[in-house]
CSV table of C-alpha atoms and ligand atoms in Angstrom, one decimal:
chain,number,residue,atom,x,y,z
A,1,MET,CA,-36.6,-21.2,7.8
A,2,THR,CA,-34.6,-18.0,8.8
A,3,THR,CA,-30.9,-17.6,8.7
A,4,ALA,CA,-30.2,-18.3,12.0
A,5,GLU,CA,-32.1,-21.8,11.7
A,6,ALA,CA,-30.1,-22.5,8.3
A,7,PRO,CA,-27.7,-25.6,8.9
A,8,ALA,CA,-23.9,-24.5,8.8
A,9,ALA,CA,-22.5,-24.6,5.6
A,10,ALA,CA,-19.3,-27.2,5.8
A,11,GLN,CA,-16.3,-24.9,6.4
A,12,PRO,CA,-13.0,-26.0,5.1
A,13,GLN,CA,-10.7,-27.2,7.9
A,14,ARG,CA,-8.4,-24.4,9.2
A,15,ALA,CA,-4.8,-24.5,8.2
A,16,THR,CA,-2.1,-25.2,11.0
A,17,LEU,CA,1.4,-25.4,10.7
A,18,PRO,CA,2.6,-29.1,10.0
A,19,GLU,CA,4.2,-30.3,13.7
A,20,HIS,CA,7.0,-31.8,11.7
A,21,GLY,CA,8.2,-30.5,8.2
A,22,HIS,CA,7.9,-32.0,5.1
A,23,THR,CA,10.7,-33.6,3.0
A,24,ARG,CA,11.6,-31.9,-0.4
A,25,ASP,CA,10.0,-34.7,-2.1
A,26,GLU,CA,6.8,-34.3,-0.5
A,27,ILE,CA,7.0,-30.6,-1.1
A,28,ARG,CA,7.2,-31.1,-5.0
A,29,ARG,CA,4.2,-33.4,-4.6
A,30,MET,CA,2.3,-31.2,-2.7
A,31,ILE,CA,2.8,-28.4,-4.9
A,32,ASP,CA,1.7,-30.3,-8.0
A,33,GLU,CA,-1.2,-31.1,-6.0
A,34,ALA,CA,-2.0,-27.6,-5.1
A,35,SER,CA,-1.7,-26.1,-8.6
A,36,ARG,CA,-3.7,-29.3,-9.9
A,37,GLU,CA,-6.6,-26.8,-11.0
A,38,ASP,CA,-4.3,-23.8,-12.2
A,39,ILE,CA,-4.5,-23.2,-15.8
A,40,LEU,CA,-1.1,-23.6,-17.1
A,41,ASP,CA,-1.4,-23.3,-21.0
A,42,PHE,CA,-2.6,-19.9,-20.5
A,43,GLU,CA,-0.4,-18.5,-23.4
A,44,GLN,CA,-2.2,-20.6,-25.8
A,45,ARG,CA,-5.6,-19.8,-24.5
A,46,LEU,CA,-5.1,-16.1,-25.2
A,47,MET,CA,-5.2,-15.0,-21.4
A,48,ALA,CA,-5.6,-11.4,-21.7
A,49,GLY,CA,-3.2,-9.4,-19.5
A,50,GLY,CA,-1.5,-10.8,-16.4
A,51,THR,CA,0.9,-12.8,-18.5
A,52,TYR,CA,3.0,-11.0,-21.3
A,53,PRO,CA,4.8,-13.9,-23.4
A,54,ALA,CA,7.6,-12.8,-25.5
A,55,GLY,CA,9.4,-15.7,-26.2
A,56,ASP,CA,11.3,-18.3,-24.1
A,57,ASP,CA,14.5,-16.7,-24.5
A,58,VAL,CA,13.1,-13.5,-22.8
A,59,MET,CA,11.7,-15.6,-20.1
A,60,GLU,CA,14.9,-17.5,-19.4
A,61,VAL,CA,17.0,-13.8,-19.1
A,62,ALA,CA,14.3,-12.9,-16.6
A,63,LYS,CA,14.2,-15.9,-14.6
A,64,GLU,CA,18.2,-16.4,-14.3
A,65,ALA,CA,18.5,-12.8,-12.9
A,66,PHE,CA,15.7,-13.4,-10.7
A,67,LEU,CA,17.1,-16.5,-9.2
A,68,ARG,CA,20.6,-15.0,-9.0
A,69,PHE,CA,19.2,-12.1,-6.8
A,70,PHE,CA,16.7,-14.6,-5.0
A,71,SER,CA,17.2,-13.4,-1.6
A,72,THR,CA,18.7,-9.9,-2.0
A,73,ASN,CA,16.7,-6.6,-0.8
A,74,PRO,CA,17.3,-3.4,-2.4
A,75,LEU,CA,16.2,-1.7,1.1
A,76,TYR,CA,20.0,-2.3,2.0
A,77,SER,CA,21.4,-0.5,-0.7
A,78,SER,CA,24.9,-0.2,1.1
A,79,ILE,CA,25.0,-3.9,1.0
A,80,PHE,CA,23.6,-4.9,-2.3
A,81,LYS,CA,25.3,-2.0,-4.1
A,82,SER,CA,24.6,-3.9,-7.8
A,83,LEU,CA,20.8,-3.3,-7.1
A,84,ALA,CA,21.2,0.5,-6.2
A,85,GLN,CA,22.9,0.7,-9.7
A,86,MET,CA,20.2,-1.7,-11.5
A,87,GLU,CA,17.7,0.8,-10.1
A,88,ARG,CA,19.3,3.8,-11.3
A,89,VAL,CA,19.8,2.3,-14.7
A,90,ILE,CA,16.3,1.3,-15.1
A,91,VAL,CA,15.1,4.6,-13.9
A,92,GLU,CA,17.6,6.3,-16.6
A,93,MET,CA,16.7,4.1,-19.5
A,94,THR,CA,12.8,4.9,-18.9
A,95,ALA,CA,13.3,8.6,-18.7
A,96,GLY,CA,15.0,8.2,-22.0
A,97,LEU,CA,12.1,6.4,-23.4
A,98,LEU,CA,9.7,8.7,-21.8
A,99,HIS,CA,11.6,12.1,-22.9
A,100,GLY,CA,12.2,13.3,-19.7
A,101,PRO,CA,15.9,14.6,-19.6
A,102,THR,CA,15.6,15.5,-15.8
A,103,ALA,CA,13.1,12.9,-14.9
A,104,THR,CA,13.9,10.5,-11.9
A,105,GLY,CA,11.8,8.0,-10.1
A,106,SER,CA,12.1,4.6,-8.5
A,107,VAL,CA,11.0,0.8,-9.3
A,108,THR,CA,8.0,-0.3,-7.5
A,109,SER,CA,6.2,-3.7,-7.2
A,110,GLY,CA,3.7,-3.0,-10.0
A,111,GLY,CA,1.2,-0.6,-11.5
A,112,SER,CA,-1.2,0.0,-8.6
A,113,GLU,CA,1.9,1.0,-6.2
A,114,SER,CA,3.1,3.5,-9.1
A,115,ILE,CA,-0.2,4.9,-9.3
A,116,LEU,CA,-0.7,5.3,-5.7
A,117,MET,CA,2.7,6.9,-5.5
A,118,GLY,CA,1.6,9.2,-8.1
A,119,VAL,CA,-1.5,10.1,-6.1
A,120,LYS,CA,0.7,10.7,-3.0
A,121,ILE,CA,3.3,12.9,-4.7
A,122,ALA,CA,0.1,15.0,-6.2
A,123,ARG,CA,-1.3,15.5,-2.4
A,124,ASP,CA,1.9,16.3,-0.7
A,125,ARG,CA,3.2,18.6,-3.3
A,126,ALA,CA,-0.2,20.2,-3.3
A,127,ARG,CA,0.0,20.7,0.5
A,128,THR,CA,3.2,22.8,0.1
A,129,LEU,CA,1.9,24.6,-3.1
A,130,HIS,CA,-1.7,25.1,-2.4
A,131,PRO,CA,-2.2,24.9,1.5
A,132,GLU,CA,-5.3,26.7,1.0
A,133,ILE,CA,-6.7,23.6,-0.5
A,134,THR,CA,-8.2,21.5,2.5
A,135,GLU,CA,-10.6,19.1,0.6
A,136,PRO,CA,-8.6,18.1,-2.6
A,137,GLU,CA,-10.1,16.7,-5.5
A,138,VAL,CA,-8.7,14.4,-8.2
A,139,ILE,CA,-10.2,13.8,-11.9
A,140,ILE,CA,-10.4,10.5,-12.9
A,141,PRO,CA,-11.6,9.4,-16.6
A,142,PHE,CA,-14.2,6.8,-16.5
A,143,SER,CA,-11.7,4.7,-18.7
A,144,ALA,CA,-8.9,4.8,-16.0
A,145,HIS,CA,-7.8,1.9,-13.9
A,146,PRO,CA,-9.5,1.3,-10.6
A,147,ALA,CA,-6.1,1.9,-8.7
A,148,PHE,CA,-6.9,5.6,-9.1
A,149,THR,CA,-10.1,5.3,-7.2
A,150,LYS,CA,-8.0,3.3,-4.5
A,151,GLY,CA,-5.5,6.0,-4.6
A,152,ALA,CA,-8.2,8.7,-4.0
A,153,HIS,CA,-9.7,6.6,-1.2
A,154,TYR,CA,-6.2,6.0,0.6
A,155,PHE,CA,-5.0,9.3,0.5
A,156,GLY,CA,-8.1,11.5,1.3
A,157,PHE,CA,-9.0,12.8,-2.2
A,158,ARG,CA,-12.8,13.3,-3.3
A,159,LYS,CA,-12.9,11.5,-6.8
A,160,VAL,CA,-14.7,13.4,-9.6
A,161,GLU,CA,-15.2,11.2,-12.4
A,162,ALA,CA,-14.7,12.4,-16.3
A,163,PRO,CA,-17.0,11.0,-19.0
A,164,LEU,CA,-16.5,9.6,-22.4
A,165,ARG,CA,-18.2,10.6,-25.3
A,166,PRO,CA,-20.5,8.5,-27.2
A,167,ASP,CA,-17.6,7.8,-29.6
A,168,LEU,CA,-15.8,6.6,-26.6
A,169,ASN,CA,-13.1,9.3,-26.7
A,170,LEU,CA,-12.6,11.0,-23.1
A,171,ASP,CA,-14.9,14.1,-23.3
A,172,VAL,CA,-12.2,17.0,-22.9
A,173,GLU,CA,-14.9,19.6,-22.7
A,174,ALA,CA,-16.7,18.1,-19.8
A,175,TYR,CA,-13.3,17.1,-18.2
A,176,LYS,CA,-12.3,20.7,-18.6
A,177,ARG,CA,-15.6,21.8,-16.7
A,178,LEU,CA,-14.7,19.5,-13.7
A,179,ILE,CA,-11.5,21.3,-12.6
A,180,THR,CA,-12.1,23.4,-9.6
A,181,ARG,CA,-10.2,25.4,-7.3
A,182,ASN,CA,-9.9,22.1,-5.3
A,183,THR,CA,-8.4,20.2,-8.0
A,184,VAL,CA,-4.7,18.9,-7.4
A,185,LEU,CA,-4.6,16.0,-9.7
A,186,MET,CA,-5.8,15.3,-13.4
A,187,ILE,CA,-5.1,11.9,-14.6
A,188,GLY,CA,-5.0,10.6,-18.2
A,189,SER,CA,-4.2,7.1,-19.6
A,190,ALA,CA,-1.8,6.1,-22.3
A,191,PRO,CA,-3.4,3.8,-22.8
A,192,GLY,CA,-6.6,2.8,-20.8
A,193,MET,CA,-7.0,-0.9,-20.0
A,194,THR,CA,-10.2,-2.0,-22.2
A,195,LEU,CA,-10.2,0.6,-24.8
A,196,GLY,CA,-6.2,0.9,-25.4
A,197,GLN,CA,-6.8,4.6,-26.4
A,198,VAL,CA,-4.5,7.2,-25.3
A,199,ASP,CA,-6.0,10.2,-23.9
A,200,PRO,CA,-5.9,13.7,-25.4
A,201,ILE,CA,-2.8,14.6,-22.7
A,202,GLU,CA,-1.8,17.4,-25.1
A,203,GLU,CA,-4.7,19.2,-24.4
A,204,LEU,CA,-5.3,18.5,-20.5
A,205,ALA,CA,-1.9,18.5,-19.2
A,206,PRO,CA,-1.1,22.2,-19.8
A,207,LEU,CA,-4.1,22.9,-17.9
A,208,ALA,CA,-2.6,21.5,-14.7
A,209,LEU,CA,0.7,23.4,-15.6
A,210,GLU,CA,-1.3,26.8,-15.6
A,211,ARG,CA,-2.7,25.9,-12.2
A,212,ASN,CA,0.6,24.5,-10.9
A,213,ILE,CA,-1.1,20.9,-10.0
A,214,ASN,CA,-0.1,17.5,-11.0
A,215,PHE,CA,-1.1,15.6,-13.8
A,216,HIS,CA,-0.4,11.8,-13.8
A,217,VAL,CA,-0.2,9.7,-17.2
A,218,ASP,CA,-0.9,6.1,-16.5
A,219,SER,CA,1.1,4.6,-19.0
A,220,CYS,CA,1.3,1.1,-17.2
A,221,ILE,CA,0.7,-0.7,-20.4
A,222,GLY,CA,2.2,1.7,-22.8
A,223,GLY,CA,5.5,2.6,-21.2
A,224,TYR,CA,7.3,0.2,-22.6
A,225,PHE,CA,5.3,-0.5,-25.8
A,226,LEU,CA,4.3,3.0,-27.3
A,227,PRO,CA,7.9,4.9,-27.5
A,228,PHE,CA,8.9,1.8,-29.8
A,229,ALA,CA,5.4,1.8,-31.7
A,230,GLU,CA,6.4,5.6,-32.4
A,231,MET,CA,10.0,4.8,-33.3
A,232,LEU,CA,8.4,2.4,-36.0
A,233,GLY,CA,6.1,5.0,-37.3
A,234,TYR,CA,2.8,4.3,-36.0
A,235,PRO,CA,0.9,7.4,-35.1
A,236,ILE,CA,1.1,7.4,-31.4
A,237,PRO,CA,-0.4,10.8,-29.5
A,238,THR,CA,2.2,12.6,-27.5
A,239,PHE,CA,1.7,11.5,-24.0
A,240,ASP,CA,5.0,11.7,-22.2
A,241,PHE,CA,7.1,14.3,-20.5
A,242,ARG,CA,7.2,16.3,-23.9
A,243,VAL,CA,4.0,17.4,-22.9
A,244,PRO,CA,4.0,20.5,-20.8
A,245,GLY,CA,2.4,19.9,-17.3
A,246,VAL,CA,2.8,16.0,-17.1
A,247,THR,CA,4.3,15.8,-13.8
A,248,THR,CA,4.3,12.2,-13.2
A,249,ILE,CA,4.1,8.8,-15.5
A,250,SER,CA,3.7,5.2,-14.0
A,251,ALA,CA,5.2,2.6,-16.7
A,252,ASP,CA,5.0,-1.3,-16.0
A,253,LEU,CA,7.9,-3.3,-16.7
A,254,HIS,CA,6.2,-6.5,-15.8
A,255,LYS,CA,3.6,-5.8,-18.6
A,256,PHE,CA,4.8,-4.9,-21.9
A,257,GLY,CA,8.5,-4.8,-20.4
A,258,TYR,CA,8.2,-8.5,-20.5
A,259,THR,CA,10.1,-9.3,-17.3
A,260,ALA,CA,9.1,-11.1,-14.2
A,261,LYS,CA,5.9,-9.9,-12.1
A,262,GLY,CA,6.6,-7.2,-9.3
A,263,ALA,CA,8.4,-4.5,-11.4
A,264,SER,CA,7.0,-1.2,-12.3
A,265,VAL,CA,8.2,2.6,-12.5
A,266,ILE,CA,7.0,5.6,-11.2
A,267,MET,CA,8.7,8.7,-12.7
A,268,SER,CA,8.6,12.3,-11.8
A,269,ARG,CA,9.4,15.0,-14.3
A,270,ASP,CA,12.2,16.5,-11.8
A,271,PRO,CA,14.0,15.6,-8.6
A,272,GLU,CA,11.9,18.4,-7.0
A,273,ILE,CA,8.8,16.5,-7.7
A,274,PHE,CA,10.1,12.9,-6.9
A,275,GLU,CA,11.0,14.3,-3.3
A,276,TYR,CA,7.2,14.2,-2.6
A,277,GLN,CA,7.5,10.6,-3.2
A,278,VAL,CA,10.1,9.7,-0.8
A,279,PHE,CA,9.5,8.7,2.7
A,280,ARG,CA,12.1,9.5,5.4
A,281,PHE,CA,12.2,8.6,9.1
A,282,GLY,CA,15.1,9.8,11.3
A,283,ALA,CA,16.6,8.0,14.0
A,284,PRO,CA,16.6,10.5,17.3
A,285,HIS,CA,19.3,12.6,17.4
A,286,HIS,CA,21.1,10.9,14.8
A,287,ASP,CA,20.7,10.3,11.1
A,288,PRO,CA,17.5,12.2,9.6
A,289,ASN,CA,17.6,9.5,6.7
A,290,TRP,CA,17.9,6.4,8.8
A,291,TYR,CA,15.1,4.7,7.3
A,292,THR,CA,14.4,6.2,3.8
A,293,THR,CA,12.1,4.5,1.1
A,294,PRO,CA,11.0,5.9,-2.3
A,295,SER,CA,7.9,4.0,-2.3
A,296,ALA,CA,5.1,2.1,-0.2
A,297,THR,CA,7.0,-0.9,0.7
A,298,GLY,CA,10.1,-1.4,2.8
A,299,THR,CA,11.9,-4.7,1.9
A,300,ARG,CA,11.6,-4.9,-2.1
A,301,PRO,CA,12.3,-8.0,-4.2
A,302,GLY,CA,16.0,-7.8,-5.5
A,303,GLY,CA,15.0,-10.6,-7.8
A,304,ALA,CA,12.4,-8.5,-9.6
A,305,MET,CA,14.7,-5.7,-10.1
A,306,ALA,CA,17.6,-7.7,-11.4
A,307,ALA,CA,15.2,-9.6,-13.8
A,308,ALA,CA,13.9,-6.1,-15.1
A,309,TRP,CA,17.5,-4.8,-15.7
A,310,ALA,CA,18.5,-7.9,-17.4
A,311,VAL,CA,15.5,-8.2,-20.0
A,312,LEU,CA,15.9,-4.3,-20.7
A,313,GLN,CA,19.6,-4.7,-21.4
A,314,TYR,CA,18.8,-8.2,-23.2
A,315,LEU,CA,16.1,-6.6,-25.8
A,316,GLY,CA,17.5,-3.3,-26.1
A,317,VAL,CA,15.8,-0.8,-28.4
A,318,ASP,CA,16.2,-3.3,-31.4
A,319,GLY,CA,14.6,-6.2,-29.3
A,320,TYR,CA,11.5,-4.0,-28.3
A,321,LYS,CA,10.8,-2.8,-31.7
A,322,ARG,CA,10.9,-6.2,-33.1
A,323,LEU,CA,8.5,-7.5,-30.7
A,324,VAL,CA,6.3,-4.4,-30.7
A,325,GLY,CA,6.3,-4.6,-34.6
A,326,GLN,CA,5.2,-8.2,-34.7
A,327,ALA,CA,2.5,-7.4,-32.2
A,328,MET,CA,1.2,-4.5,-34.1
A,329,ARG,CA,1.0,-6.4,-37.3
A,330,TYR,CA,-0.7,-9.3,-36.3
A,331,MET,CA,-2.9,-7.3,-34.2
A,332,GLU,CA,-4.4,-5.7,-37.5
A,333,ARG,CA,-5.3,-9.1,-38.4
A,334,PHE,CA,-6.9,-9.9,-35.4
A,335,LYS,CA,-8.8,-6.8,-35.2
A,336,ALA,CA,-10.0,-7.1,-39.0
A,337,GLY,CA,-10.9,-10.7,-38.3
A,338,ILE,CA,-13.5,-9.7,-35.3
A,339,ASN,CA,-14.6,-6.7,-37.3
A,340,SER,CA,-15.7,-9.1,-40.0
A,341,ILE,CA,-18.1,-11.1,-37.9
A,342,PRO,CA,-21.6,-9.3,-38.3
A,343,GLY,CA,-22.7,-7.8,-35.2
A,344,LEU,CA,-19.1,-7.4,-33.5
A,345,GLN,CA,-16.9,-4.5,-33.3
A,346,VAL,CA,-13.7,-3.4,-31.8
A,347,MET,CA,-14.5,-0.4,-29.7
A,348,GLY,CA,-13.1,3.1,-30.2
A,349,ASN,CA,-9.6,3.5,-31.6
A,350,PRO,CA,-6.8,1.4,-29.8
A,351,ALA,CA,-3.2,2.7,-30.1
A,352,MET,CA,-1.5,-0.7,-29.5
A,353,THR,CA,-2.5,-4.3,-28.9
A,354,VAL,CA,-5.0,-3.6,-26.1
A,355,PHE,CA,-8.5,-3.4,-27.0
A,356,GLY,CA,-12.0,-4.5,-26.2
A,357,TYR,CA,-14.8,-5.7,-28.6
A,358,THR,CA,-18.5,-5.3,-28.2
A,359,SER,CA,-21.6,-6.4,-29.7
A,360,THR,CA,-23.8,-3.8,-31.9
A,361,ASP,CA,-26.5,-6.2,-32.2
A,362,PRO,CA,-29.2,-6.8,-29.5
A,363,ALA,CA,-29.3,-10.7,-30.7
A,364,LEU,CA,-25.8,-11.0,-29.7
A,365,ASP,CA,-25.2,-11.0,-26.1
A,366,ILE,CA,-21.7,-10.6,-25.6
A,367,PHE,CA,-21.6,-12.3,-22.1
A,368,ALA,CA,-23.0,-15.4,-23.7
A,369,ILE,CA,-20.3,-15.1,-26.5
A,370,ALA,CA,-18.1,-15.1,-23.4
A,371,LYS,CA,-19.6,-18.2,-22.1
A,372,GLY,CA,-19.1,-20.3,-25.5
A,373,LEU,CA,-15.8,-19.2,-25.8
A,374,GLU,CA,-15.2,-20.3,-22.3
A,375,ALA,CA,-16.7,-23.6,-22.9
A,376,ARG,CA,-14.1,-24.1,-25.9
A,377,GLY,CA,-11.2,-23.5,-23.5
A,378,TRP,CA,-10.5,-19.8,-24.4
A,379,LEU,CA,-9.6,-17.5,-21.4
A,380,VAL,CA,-12.1,-14.9,-21.8
A,381,PHE,CA,-12.1,-11.3,-19.6
A,382,PRO,CA,-15.5,-9.9,-20.0
A,383,ASP,CA,-15.9,-6.0,-19.1
A,384,GLU,CA,-18.8,-3.9,-18.2
A,385,TYR,CA,-17.1,-0.4,-19.6
A,386,PRO,CA,-17.5,1.7,-21.2
A,387,ARG,CA,-20.3,-0.9,-22.6
A,388,PRO,CA,-20.5,-4.9,-22.2
A,389,ALA,CA,-17.2,-6.3,-24.0
A,390,ILE,CA,-14.5,-8.9,-24.1
A,391,ARG,CA,-11.0,-7.2,-23.6
A,392,PHE,CA,-7.7,-8.2,-24.7
A,393,MET,CA,-4.1,-7.7,-24.0
A,394,GLN,CA,-2.0,-9.0,-26.7
A,395,SER,CA,1.8,-10.0,-26.4
A,396,PRO,CA,4.0,-11.4,-29.2
A,397,GLY,CA,3.8,-14.9,-28.1
A,398,HIS,CA,-0.3,-15.0,-28.5
A,399,GLU,CA,0.3,-14.7,-32.3
A,400,PRO,CA,0.0,-18.6,-33.2
A,401,TYR,CA,-3.5,-19.0,-31.3
A,402,ILE,CA,-5.6,-16.0,-32.9
A,403,ASP,CA,-6.7,-17.9,-36.1
A,404,ALA,CA,-8.1,-20.6,-34.1
A,405,TYR,CA,-9.8,-18.0,-31.7
A,406,LEU,CA,-11.3,-16.2,-34.6
A,407,ALA,CA,-12.7,-19.4,-36.2
A,408,ASP,CA,-14.2,-20.2,-32.6
A,409,LEU,CA,-15.5,-16.9,-32.3
A,410,ARG,CA,-17.2,-16.8,-35.7
A,411,GLU,CA,-19.1,-20.3,-34.6
A,412,VAL,CA,-19.9,-19.2,-31.1
A,413,ALA,CA,-21.5,-16.0,-32.3
A,414,GLU,CA,-23.6,-17.8,-34.5
A,415,LEU,CA,-24.8,-20.3,-31.8
A,416,VAL,CA,-25.6,-17.2,-29.6
A,417,ARG,CA,-27.6,-15.5,-32.5
A,418,ARG,CA,-29.5,-18.8,-32.6
A,419,GLY,CA,-30.2,-18.7,-29.2
A,420,GLU,CA,-28.2,-21.8,-28.4
A,421,ILE,CA,-25.8,-20.3,-26.1
A,422,THR,CA,-27.2,-17.9,-23.5
A,423,SER,CA,-25.3,-15.9,-20.7
A,424,GLU,CA,-27.8,-16.4,-17.8
A,425,GLY,CA,-27.0,-13.2,-16.3
A,426,GLY,CA,-23.2,-13.8,-16.9
A,427,LYS,CA,-21.0,-10.9,-15.3
A,428,ALA,CA,-17.7,-9.0,-16.0
A,429,ARG,CA,-14.9,-9.8,-13.7
A,430,TYR,CA,-11.5,-8.5,-13.3
A,431,SER,CA,-9.5,-11.3,-11.4
B,1,LIG,C1,-4.1,0.8,-17.7
B,1,LIG,C2,-3.5,0.0,-16.2
B,1,LIG,N1,-3.1,0.7,-15.3
B,1,LIG,C3,-2.7,0.2,-14.0
B,1,LIG,C4,-2.8,-1.2,-13.8
B,1,LIG,C5,-2.4,-1.7,-12.5
B,1,LIG,O1,-1.5,-2.6,-12.6
B,1,LIG,P1,-0.9,-3.8,-11.6
B,1,LIG,O2,-2.1,-4.9,-12.0
B,1,LIG,O3,0.5,-4.3,-11.9
B,1,LIG,O4,-1.0,-3.3,-10.1
B,1,LIG,C6,-3.2,-1.9,-15.1
B,1,LIG,C7,-3.4,-3.5,-15.1
B,1,LIG,O5,-3.6,-4.3,-15.9
B,1,LIG,C8,-3.7,-1.3,-16.4
B,1,LIG,O6,-4.2,-1.9,-17.4
């Protein structure tokens, strides 16, 4: 039978706007129905990333501020003066944490938008400083987040991929060899998503400075975690504006800042670099700044900005240090538990509570382990780079569940080894 002869698969009915609106009670029931298959106890099931539990009190502070500013919009800064102030405070607090005395920036909708802005800044700055470059290149480590490849695609860069060494650290020598006269942007992560490793930014960023090109540090995960880990005495490689040559840094409030979704920060080393981020549209014969936006969006959610401001004010340095200290302590126990299972190993040298574990034994298919854990109710995030792995992003709120996870992992590994669970070509995913 050819495709043309195949019976048409049943299509879900297309939605139409209801002729008459529903009552509020009906809406509540419809919401219950719509979310019937959602997994709501994701915290207990160790969801890796996506959510960052830090305690009910933190959540309530964020929610209260979010609802209070529910319909507000920072685009109208002359009307919502409070939001303009809050954004300034968030940016300045972040500059302090990242050791950028002249650093400035803006709040964005998330890590990807912050990264896209970092790529745009590099492109537009290079157009001014290096007008001779017509085919700009960006060096993206193999371990970097896909948003950089998206940025290269959106902003017309050729992507050059820097490899990892067999020990899973970034291959600095190979990276250096990839720098050409067309390179306008170099990338490092602090840390990367699966391995949780901080790239050797101190070795690389000065090379960008020598060439007067941009170096973006992706600290979407680490921006509100690593500074406090460093204060607590953990050995964190220097990754921020203290490193000469770092021009822009992305740091996500809605990850380890523990605030509501829809909040990240993109920081530039100084106002001159930040200016390449801003878009200005002038009204004819009138105001050259009639429509000025710092980032990709026009309207922005005031609720997300207010929630971020409120959580930063609520936790303060003490609160973040407490949460980071708690997470770092139980993480050691968690990683030791994984490494004690024969054939499983935490990859590389994670700097914080973000890591992946892999199989070192051909009889132990990691995707079969993922399947076995899923069957026991755990939310598993398999990954394929730098090798087949299961990845984790752990927040303080996950601590009560790791012992049960380790017990299941030990049993599932044994079942996989005996051939009682197989992966049947299971695939990694990021969704
Ligand atoms: C290292 C890193 N950078 C960037 C991002 C993208 O962030 P977002 O999903 O908020 O766009 C992520 C997301 O997990 C990440 O882990």
